[in-house]
Structure formats: structure tokens, C-alpha cells
Coordinates of N, CA and C in Angstrom, one line a residue:
X329 N -13.4 -107.5 96.0 CA -13.0 -106.1 95.7 C -13.0 -105.3 97.0
X330 N -12.0 -104.4 97.1 CA -12.0 -103.6 98.3 C -12.9 -102.4 98.0
X331 N -13.4 -101.7 99.1 CA -14.3 -100.6 98.9 C -13.5 -99.4 98.3
X332 N -12.2 -99.4 98.4 CA -11.4 -98.3 97.9 C -10.9 -98.5 96.5
X333 N -11.3 -99.5 95.9 CA -10.8 -99.8 94.5 C -11.4 -98.7 93.6
X334 N -10.6 -98.4 92.7 CA -10.9 -97.3 91.7 C -11.9 -97.9 90.7
X335 N -12.9 -97.0 90.4 CA -13.9 -97.4 89.5 C -13.4 -97.0 88.1
X336 N -13.4 -98.0 87.2 CA -13.1 -97.7 85.8 C -14.3 -97.3 85.1
X337 N -14.2 -96.2 84.4 CA -15.4 -95.7 83.7 C -15.9 -96.7 82.6
X338 N -17.1 -96.9 82.6 CA -17.7 -97.7 81.6 C -18.4 -96.7 80.6
X339 N -18.7 -97.2 79.4 CA -19.3 -96.3 78.4 C -20.6 -95.7 79.0
X340 N -21.4 -96.3 79.8 CA -22.6 -95.7 80.3 C -22.3 -94.7 81.3
X341 N -21.3 -94.9 82.2 CA -21.0 -93.9 83.2 C -20.3 -92.7 82.7
X342 N -19.5 -92.8 81.6 CA -18.8 -91.7 81.0 C -19.8 -90.7 80.4
X343 N -20.9 -91.1 80.0 CA -21.9 -90.2 79.4 C -22.5 -89.3 80.5
X344 N -22.5 -89.8 81.7 CA -23.2 -89.0 82.7 C -22.3 -87.8 83.2
X345 N -21.0 -88.0 83.2 CA -20.1 -86.9 83.7 C -19.4 -86.3 82.5
X346 N -19.4 -84.9 82.5 CA -18.8 -84.2 81.5 C -17.3 -84.0 81.8
X347 N -16.4 -84.2 80.9 CA -15.0 -84.0 81.3 C -14.8 -82.5 81.3
X348 N -13.8 -82.1 82.2 CA -13.5 -80.7 82.3 C -12.7 -80.2 81.1
X349 N -13.0 -79.0 80.7 CA -12.3 -78.4 79.5 C -11.0 -77.8 80.0
X350 N -9.9 -78.2 79.3 CA -8.6 -77.7 79.7 C -8.3 -76.4 79.0
X351 N -9.0 -75.9 78.1 CA -8.6 -74.7 77.4 C -9.1 -73.4 78.2
X352 N -9.9 -73.6 79.1 CA -10.4 -72.5 79.9 C -9.7 -72.5 81.3
X353 N -9.2 -71.3 81.8 CA -8.6 -71.3 83.1 C -9.6 -71.4 84.2
X354 N -9.1 -71.9 85.3 CA -10.0 -72.2 86.4 C -10.5 -70.8 87.0
X355 N -11.5 -70.9 87.9 CA -12.0 -69.7 88.5 C -10.9 -69.1 89.4
X356 N -10.1 -69.9 90.0 CA -9.0 -69.3 90.9 C -8.0 -68.6 90.0
X357 N -7.7 -69.1 88.9 CA -6.7 -68.4 88.0 C -7.3 -67.1 87.5
X358 N -8.6 -67.1 87.2 CA -9.2 -65.9 86.7 C -9.2 -64.8 87.8
X359 N -9.4 -65.2 89.1 CA -9.4 -64.2 90.2 C -8.0 -63.7 90.4
X360 N -7.0 -64.5 90.2 CA -5.6 -64.1 90.3 C -5.2 -63.1 89.2
X361 N -5.7 -63.3 88.0 CA -5.5 -62.4 87.0 C -6.1 -61.0 87.2
X362 N -7.3 -61.1 87.8 CA -8.0 -59.8 88.1 C -7.3 -59.1 89.2
X363 N -6.8 -59.8 90.2 CA -6.2 -59.2 91.3 C -4.8 -58.6 91.0
X364 N -4.2 -59.1 89.9 CA -2.9 -58.5 89.6 C -3.0 -57.1 89.0
X365 N -4.1 -56.8 88.4 CA -4.3 -55.5 87.8 C -4.5 -54.5 88.9
X366 N -4.0 -53.3 88.7 CA -4.0 -52.2 89.7 C -5.5 -51.7 89.7
X367 N -5.9 -51.5 91.0 CA -7.3 -51.0 91.1 C -7.4 -49.5 90.8
X368 N -8.6 -49.1 90.4 CA -8.7 -47.7 90.0 C -8.5 -46.7 91.1
X369 N -8.6 -47.1 92.3 CA -8.4 -46.1 93.4 C -6.9 -46.0 93.8
X370 N -6.0 -46.8 93.1 CA -4.6 -46.6 93.3 C -4.1 -47.5 94.4
X371 N -4.8 -48.3 95.0 CA -4.3 -49.2 96.1 C -4.1 -50.6 95.6
X372 N -3.1 -51.3 96.2 CA -2.8 -52.7 95.8 C -3.1 -53.6 97.0
X373 N -3.2 -54.8 96.8 CA -3.3 -55.8 97.8 C -1.9 -56.1 98.4
X374 N -1.9 -56.6 99.6 CA -0.6 -57.0 100.2 C 0.1 -58.1 99.4
X375 N -0.7 -59.0 98.8 CA -0.1 -60.1 98.0 C 0.7 -59.6 96.8
X376 N 0.2 -58.5 96.3 CA 0.9 -57.9 95.1 C 2.3 -57.4 95.5
X377 N 2.4 -56.8 96.7 CA 3.7 -56.2 97.2 C 4.6 -57.4 97.5
X378 N 4.1 -58.5 98.0 CA 5.0 -59.7 98.3 C 5.7 -60.2 97.0
X379 N 4.9 -60.2 96.0 CA 5.5 -60.7 94.7 C 6.6 -59.8 94.3
X380 N 6.5 -58.5 94.5 CA 7.6 -57.5 94.1 C 8.8 -57.7 95.0
X381 N 8.6 -58.1 96.3 CA 9.7 -58.3 97.2 C 10.5 -59.5 96.9
X382 N 9.9 -60.5 96.2 CA 10.6 -61.7 95.9 C 11.5 -61.6 94.6
X383 N 11.4 -60.4 94.0 CA 12.3 -60.2 92.9 C 11.5 -60.4 91.6
X384 N 10.3 -60.6 91.7 CA 9.5 -60.7 90.4 C 9.2 -59.3 90.0
X385 N 9.2 -59.1 88.7 CA 8.9 -57.7 88.2 C 7.5 -57.4 88.5
X386 N 7.3 -56.1 88.9 CA 6.0 -55.7 89.1 C 5.2 -55.5 87.8
X387 N 4.0 -56.1 87.7 CA 3.3 -55.9 86.4 C 3.0 -54.5 86.2
X388 N 3.2 -54.0 85.0 CA 2.9 -52.7 84.6 C 1.4 -52.6 84.3
X389 N 0.7 -51.6 84.9 CA -0.7 -51.5 84.6 C -0.9 -51.0 83.2
X390 N -1.8 -51.7 82.6 CA -2.1 -51.4 81.2 C -3.3 -50.4 81.2
X391 N -3.1 -49.3 80.5 CA -4.3 -48.4 80.5 C -5.4 -49.1 79.7
X392 N -6.5 -49.0 80.3 CA -7.7 -49.6 79.7 C -8.5 -48.4 79.1
X393 N -9.0 -48.7 78.0 CA -9.8 -47.6 77.3 C -11.1 -47.4 78.2
X394 N -11.3 -46.1 78.4 CA -12.5 -45.7 79.2 C -13.7 -45.4 78.2
X395 N -14.8 -45.9 78.7 CA -16.0 -45.6 77.9 C -16.4 -44.2 78.3
X396 N -16.9 -43.5 77.3 CA -17.4 -42.1 77.6 C -18.5 -42.1 78.7
X397 N -18.3 -41.3 79.6 CA -19.3 -41.2 80.7 C -20.6 -40.6 80.2
X398 N -21.7 -41.4 80.4 CA -23.0 -40.9 80.0 C -23.8 -40.6 81.2
X399 N -24.6 -39.6 81.2 CA -25.4 -39.3 82.4 C -26.3 -40.6 82.6
X400 N -26.5 -40.8 83.9 CA -27.3 -41.9 84.3 C -28.8 -41.7 83.8
X401 N -29.2 -42.8 83.2 CA -30.6 -42.7 82.7 C -31.5 -43.6 83.5
X402 N -32.5 -43.1 84.0 CA -33.5 -43.9 84.8 C -34.4 -44.7 83.8
X403 N -34.7 -45.9 84.2 CA -35.7 -46.6 83.4 C -37.0 -45.9 83.4
X404 N -37.8 -46.1 82.5 CA -39.1 -45.4 82.5 C -39.9 -45.8 83.7
X405 N -40.5 -44.9 84.4 CA -41.2 -45.1 85.6 C -42.5 -46.0 85.4
X406 N -42.6 -47.0 86.2 CA -43.9 -47.8 86.1 C -44.5 -47.7 87.5
X407 N -45.8 -47.9 87.6 CA -46.5 -47.8 88.8 C -46.5 -49.1 89.6
X408 N -45.7 -50.1 89.2 CA -45.7 -51.4 89.9 C -45.2 -51.3 91.3
X409 N -44.0 -50.7 91.5 CA -43.6 -50.6 92.9 C -44.6 -49.9 93.8
X410 N -45.2 -48.8 93.3 CA -46.1 -48.1 94.1 C -47.4 -49.0 94.4
X411 N -47.8 -49.7 93.4 CA -48.9 -50.6 93.5 C -48.7 -51.7 94.5
X412 N -47.5 -52.3 94.5 CA -47.1 -53.3 95.5 C -47.0 -52.7 96.9
X413 N -46.5 -51.5 97.0 CA -46.4 -50.8 98.3 C -47.8 -50.6 98.9
X414 N -48.7 -50.1 98.0 CA -50.1 -49.8 98.5 C -50.8 -51.1 98.9
X415 N -50.6 -52.2 98.1 CA -51.2 -53.5 98.4 C -50.7 -54.0 99.7
X416 N -49.4 -53.9 99.9 CA -48.8 -54.4 101.2 C -49.3 -53.6 102.4
X417 N -49.5 -52.3 102.2 CA -50.0 -51.4 103.2 C -51.4 -51.8 103.6
X418 N -52.2 -52.1 102.6 CA -53.6 -52.4 102.8 C -53.7 -53.8 103.5
X419 N -52.9 -54.8 103.0 CA -52.9 -56.1 103.7 C -52.4 -56.0 105.1
X420 N -51.4 -55.1 105.4 CA -51.0 -55.0 106.8 C -52.0 -54.3 107.6
X421 N -52.7 -53.3 107.1 CA -53.8 -52.7 107.8 C -54.9 -53.6 108.1
X422 N -55.3 -54.4 107.1 CA -56.3 -55.4 107.3 C -55.9 -56.5 108.4
X423 N -54.7 -56.9 108.4 CA -54.2 -57.9 109.4 C -54.2 -57.3 110.8
X424 N -53.7 -56.0 110.9 CA -53.7 -55.4 112.2 C -55.2 -55.2 112.7
X425 N -56.1 -54.8 111.8 CA -57.5 -54.6 112.2 C -58.1 -55.9 112.7
X426 N -57.8 -57.0 112.0 CA -58.3 -58.3 112.4 C -57.8 -58.7 113.7
X427 N -56.5 -58.5 113.9 CA -55.9 -58.9 115.2 C -56.5 -58.1 116.3
X428 N -56.7 -56.8 116.1 CA -57.3 -55.9 117.1 C -58.7 -56.3 117.4
X429 N -59.5 -56.6 116.4 CA -60.9 -57.0 116.7 C -60.9 -58.3 117.5
X430 N -60.0 -59.2 117.2 CA -60.0 -60.5 117.9 C -59.6 -60.3 119.4
X431 N -58.6 -59.4 119.5 CA -58.2 -59.0 120.9 C -59.3 -58.4 121.7
X432 N -60.1 -57.5 121.1 CA -61.2 -56.9 121.7 C -62.3 -57.9 122.1
X433 N -62.5 -58.9 121.2 CA -63.5 -59.9 121.4 C -63.1 -60.8 122.6
X434 N -61.8 -61.2 122.6 CA -61.3 -62.0 123.7 C -61.4 -61.2 125.1
X435 N -61.0 -59.9 125.0 CA -61.1 -59.1 126.2 C -62.6 -59.0 126.7
X436 N -63.5 -58.8 125.8 CA -64.9 -58.7 126.2 C -65.4 -60.1 126.7
X437 N -64.9 -61.2 126.2 CA -65.3 -62.5 126.7 C -64.8 -62.7 128.1
X438 N -63.6 -62.3 128.3 CA -63.0 -62.4 129.7 C -63.8 -61.5 130.7
X439 N -64.2 -60.3 130.2 CA -64.9 -59.4 131.1 C -66.3 -60.0 131.4
X440 N -67.0 -60.6 130.4 CA -68.3 -61.3 130.6 C -68.1 -62.4 131.6
X441 N -67.1 -63.2 131.5 CA -66.9 -64.3 132.4 C -66.7 -63.8 133.8
X442 N -65.9 -62.7 134.0 CA -65.7 -62.1 135.3 C -67.1 -61.6 135.9
X443 N -67.8 -60.9 135.1 CA -69.1 -60.4 135.5 C -70.1 -61.5 135.8
X444 N -70.1 -62.5 135.1 CA -71.0 -63.6 135.3 C -70.7 -64.3 136.7
X445 N -69.4 -64.5 136.9 CA -69.0 -65.1 138.2 C -69.4 -64.1 139.4
X446 N -69.2 -62.8 139.2 CA -69.5 -61.9 140.3 C -71.1 -61.9 140.5
X447 N -71.8 -61.9 139.4 CA -73.3 -62.0 139.5 C -73.8 -63.2 140.3
X448 N -73.2 -64.3 140.0 CA -73.5 -65.6 140.7 C -73.2 -65.4 142.2
X449 N -72.0 -64.9 142.5 CA -71.6 -64.7 143.9 C -72.6 -63.7 144.6
X450 N -73.0 -62.6 143.9 CA -73.9 -61.7 144.6 C -75.3 -62.3 144.8
X451 N -75.7 -63.1 143.8 CA -77.0 -63.8 144.0 C -77.0 -64.7 145.2
X452 N -75.9 -65.5 145.4 CA -75.8 -66.4 146.6 C -75.8 -65.5 147.8
X453 N -75.1 -64.4 147.8 CA -75.0 -63.6 149.0 C -76.4 -63.0 149.3
X454 N -77.1 -62.6 148.3 CA -78.5 -62.1 148.5 C -79.4 -63.2 149.1
X455 N -79.3 -64.4 148.6 CA -80.2 -65.5 149.2 C -79.8 -65.7 150.6
X456 N -78.5 -65.7 150.9 CA -78.1 -65.9 152.3 C -78.6 -64.8 153.2
X457 N -78.5 -63.6 152.8 CA -78.9 -62.4 153.6 C -80.4 -62.4 153.8
X458 N -81.2 -62.8 152.8 CA -82.6 -62.9 152.9 C -83.0 -64.0 153.9
X459 N -82.3 -65.1 153.9 CA -82.6 -66.2 154.9 C -82.2 -65.7 156.3
X460 N -81.1 -65.0 156.4 CA -80.7 -64.5 157.7 C -81.7 -63.5 158.2
X461 N -82.2 -62.6 157.3 CA -83.2 -61.6 157.7 C -84.5 -62.2 158.2
X462 N -84.9 -63.3 157.5 CA -86.2 -64.0 157.9 C -86.0 -64.6 159.2
X463 N -84.8 -65.2 159.5 CA -84.5 -65.8 160.8 C -84.5 -64.8 161.9
X464 N -83.9 -63.6 161.7 CA -83.8 -62.6 162.7 C -85.1 -61.9 163.0
X465 N -86.0 -61.8 162.0 CA -87.3 -61.2 162.2 C -88.4 -62.1 162.8
X466 N -88.1 -63.4 162.8 CA -89.1 -64.4 163.3 C -89.4 -64.1 164.8
X467 N -90.7 -64.1 165.2 CA -91.1 -63.7 166.5 C -90.4 -64.6 167.6
X468 N -90.2 -65.9 167.3 CA -89.5 -66.7 168.3 C -88.1 -66.3 168.6
X469 N -87.4 -65.9 167.5 CA -86.0 -65.4 167.7 C -86.0 -64.1 168.5
X470 N -86.9 -63.2 168.1 CA -87.0 -61.9 168.8 C -87.3 -62.1 170.3
X471 N -88.2 -63.0 170.6 CA -88.5 -63.3 172.0 C -87.3 -63.9 172.8
X472 N -86.5 -64.8 172.1 CA -85.4 -65.4 172.7 C -84.3 -64.3 173.0
X473 N -84.1 -63.4 172.1 CA -83.1 -62.3 172.2 C -83.5 -61.4 173.4
X474 N -84.8 -61.1 173.4 CA -85.3 -60.2 174.5 C -85.1 -60.8 175.9
X475 N -85.4 -62.1 176.0 CA -85.3 -62.8 177.3 C -83.9 -63.0 177.7
X476 N -83.0 -63.5 176.8 CA -81.7 -63.9 177.2 C -80.7 -62.7 177.2
X477 N -80.7 -61.9 176.2 CA -79.7 -60.9 176.1 C -80.1 -59.6 176.8
X478 N -81.3 -59.2 176.7 CA -81.7 -58.0 177.3 C -82.3 -58.1 178.7
X479 N -82.6 -59.3 179.1 CA -83.1 -59.4 180.5 C -84.6 -59.0 180.6
X480 N -85.3 -59.0 179.5 CA -86.7 -58.6 179.5 C -87.6 -59.7 179.9
X481 N -88.7 -59.4 180.5 CA -89.7 -60.4 180.9 C -91.0 -60.2 180.1
X482 N -91.8 -61.2 179.9 CA -93.0 -61.0 179.2 C -94.0 -60.1 180.1
X483 N -94.7 -59.2 179.4 CA -95.6 -58.3 180.2 C -96.8 -59.1 180.7
X484 N -97.2 -58.9 182.0 CA -98.4 -59.5 182.5 C -99.6 -58.7 182.1
X485 N -100.7 -59.4 182.3 CA -102.0 -58.8 181.9 C -102.3 -57.5 182.6
X486 N -101.9 -57.4 183.9 CA -102.3 -56.2 184.6 C -101.4 -55.0 184.2
X487 N -100.3 -55.2 183.5 CA -99.5 -54.1 183.1 C -99.9 -53.6 181.7
X488 N -100.8 -54.3 181.1 CA -101.2 -53.9 179.7 C -102.2 -52.8 179.9
X489 N -101.9 -51.7 179.2 CA -102.8 -50.6 179.2 C -103.3 -50.4 177.8
X490 N -104.6 -50.2 177.7 CA -105.2 -49.9 176.4 C -105.2 -48.4 176.2
X491 N -105.0 -48.0 175.0 CA -104.9 -46.6 174.7 C -106.0 -46.4 173.7
X492 N -106.8 -45.4 174.0 CA -107.9 -45.0 173.0 C -107.5 -43.6 172.5
X493 N -107.6 -43.6 171.3 CA -107.4 -42.3 170.6 C -108.7 -41.6 170.4
X494 N -108.7 -40.3 170.7 CA -109.8 -39.5 170.5 C -109.7 -38.9 169.1
X495 N -110.8 -38.8 168.5 CA -110.8 -38.2 167.2 C -110.9 -36.7 167.4
X496 N -110.1 -35.9 166.8 CA -110.2 -34.5 167.0 C -111.4 -33.9 166.4
X497 N -111.9 -32.9 167.1 CA -113.1 -32.2 166.6 C -112.7 -31.4 165.4
X498 N -113.6 -31.3 164.4 CA -113.2 -30.5 163.3 C -113.3 -29.0 163.7
X499 N -112.3 -28.3 163.2 CA -112.3 -26.8 163.5 C -113.3 -26.2 162.6
X500 N -114.0 -25.2 163.1 CA -114.9 -24.5 162.2 C -114.1 -23.6 161.2
X501 N -114.5 -23.6 160.0 CA -113.8 -22.8 159.0 C -114.1 -21.4 159.3
X502 N -113.0 -20.6 159.3 CA -113.2 -19.1 159.5 C -114.0 -18.6 158.3
X503 N -114.9 -17.6 158.6 CA -115.6 -17.0 157.5 C -114.8 -15.9 157.0
X504 N -114.8 -15.8 155.7 CA -114.0 -14.7 155.1 C -114.6 -13.4 155.5
X505 N -113.7 -12.5 155.8 CA -114.2 -11.1 156.2 C -114.4 -10.4 154.9
X506 N -115.5 -9.5 154.9 CA -115.8 -8.8 153.7 C -114.7 -7.7 153.5
X507 N -114.4 -7.5 152.3 CA -113.3 -6.5 152.0 C -113.9 -5.1 152.3
X508 N -113.1 -4.3 152.9 CA -113.6 -2.9 153.2 C -113.7 -2.2 151.9
X509 N -114.8 -1.4 151.8 CA -115.0 -0.6 150.6 C -114.2 0.7 150.7
X510 N -113.7 1.1 149.7 CA -112.9 2.3 149.7 C -113.8 3.5 150.0
X511 N -113.3 4.3 150.9 CA -114.1 5.5 151.2 C -114.1 6.5 150.1
X512 N -115.2 7.2 149.9 CA -115.2 8.2 148.8 C -114.3 9.4 149.2
X513 N -113.6 9.8 148.2 CA -112.8 11.0 148.5 C -113.7 12.3 148.5
X514 N -113.4 13.2 149.3 CA -114.2 14.4 149.3 C -114.0 15.1 148.0
X515 N -115.0 15.5 147.4 CA -114.9 16.2 146.2 C -114.3 17.6 146.4
X516 N -113.5 17.9 145.5 CA -112.9 19.2 145.6 C -113.9 20.2 145.1
X517 N -113.8 21.4 145.6 CA -114.7 22.5 145.2 C -114.5 22.9 143.8
X518 N -115.7 23.0 143.1 CA -115.6 23.4 141.7 C -116.0 24.8 141.6
X519 N -115.4 25.5 140.8 CA -115.8 27.0 140.7 C -116.9 27.2 139.8

């Protein structure tokens, strides 16, 4: 058998597929019928005008009975949309808050890492400076700098002078002077 051979329906395969109903027009035909009617706004499609140009009579619009216009009625208000909006707002706020706290934690962690590295670097520099200070203050190094760079020579024993400090004599404390007594005023003559 060739692969293009037609399949003849068997009783088992015909049950699977429903035959198309011929009494109902196709969707394309239904759209064409709706398109032929004049629109409420008074405009027609270009395809409608082409049919009139070919000599086909223009279909007469059939007046359709209008339903009495009723004022729009709103369905009874329920709190469900408001409840959904509030719930979504709360979930969004919670998500934003969580993201913000995680961002702050990550930023704090990065800052801690930077400060830890700087602390280690400063400790190394402190140790290095302390070792350099100890080397520079060592008497052997001081003597070498004095001899080589400054051209100083060690002092001989005859150039050494001893200095004795005298203790100052204590100053006598000044005696407080007695306060002068006020002189008596001459008494005025009494009559």
C-alpha cells in the first residue's frame, strides 16, 4: 500500500469522528450574513459596495425592533475586589520590605568585609612600624648614625664633665603682718 492511499472508515474509526452537520451554515457564511446588514452607525464595508457595482441589488436594511433602553444597573457591590486589592498591596509591601532588608544585610556584609581587610592591613602596618621604631632607637644604630652621617666622635674621658646640682635653700616664709586697727573717730561734741 502506498502511504497516500485513502483510509476507508471502519466501524470503529467512524465512532471516533463526528460527521459535520449540513443543516447549519458554516462560520464563514454566518459572518457574511452579519456583514451584509447595515451597521448602526450608517457605514458600510467596501465589500458591500463592490457587490452593488456588479449589478447585484443592494440588500435593503430591515428595521430591527429595538429593545427599550433601560438605565444601566450596577451589580450589587461586593467587597471582593477591594479585598483582593488590599491583599495584593500587602503582599507587594511585604515583598519589597523583604528585598530591602536582604539588600541592607548584603551591604552590611560587604562593609564588614572591607573593614576587616582594612583592620588587618593596619595591624600589619603597626607591627612593621613598631619593629622599625625598635631598630631606630637601638643604641648600636644610634651610634652608627652619629659616627657615619653626622661625623661625631665618641667623647673622651677628659671631656666628660660632671654636673652637680645644688639643692635650693628653702625661702623663709614671710610672717603675716598684723592688720592695722581702725583709729577711733573723734567723738563729736555733745550738748
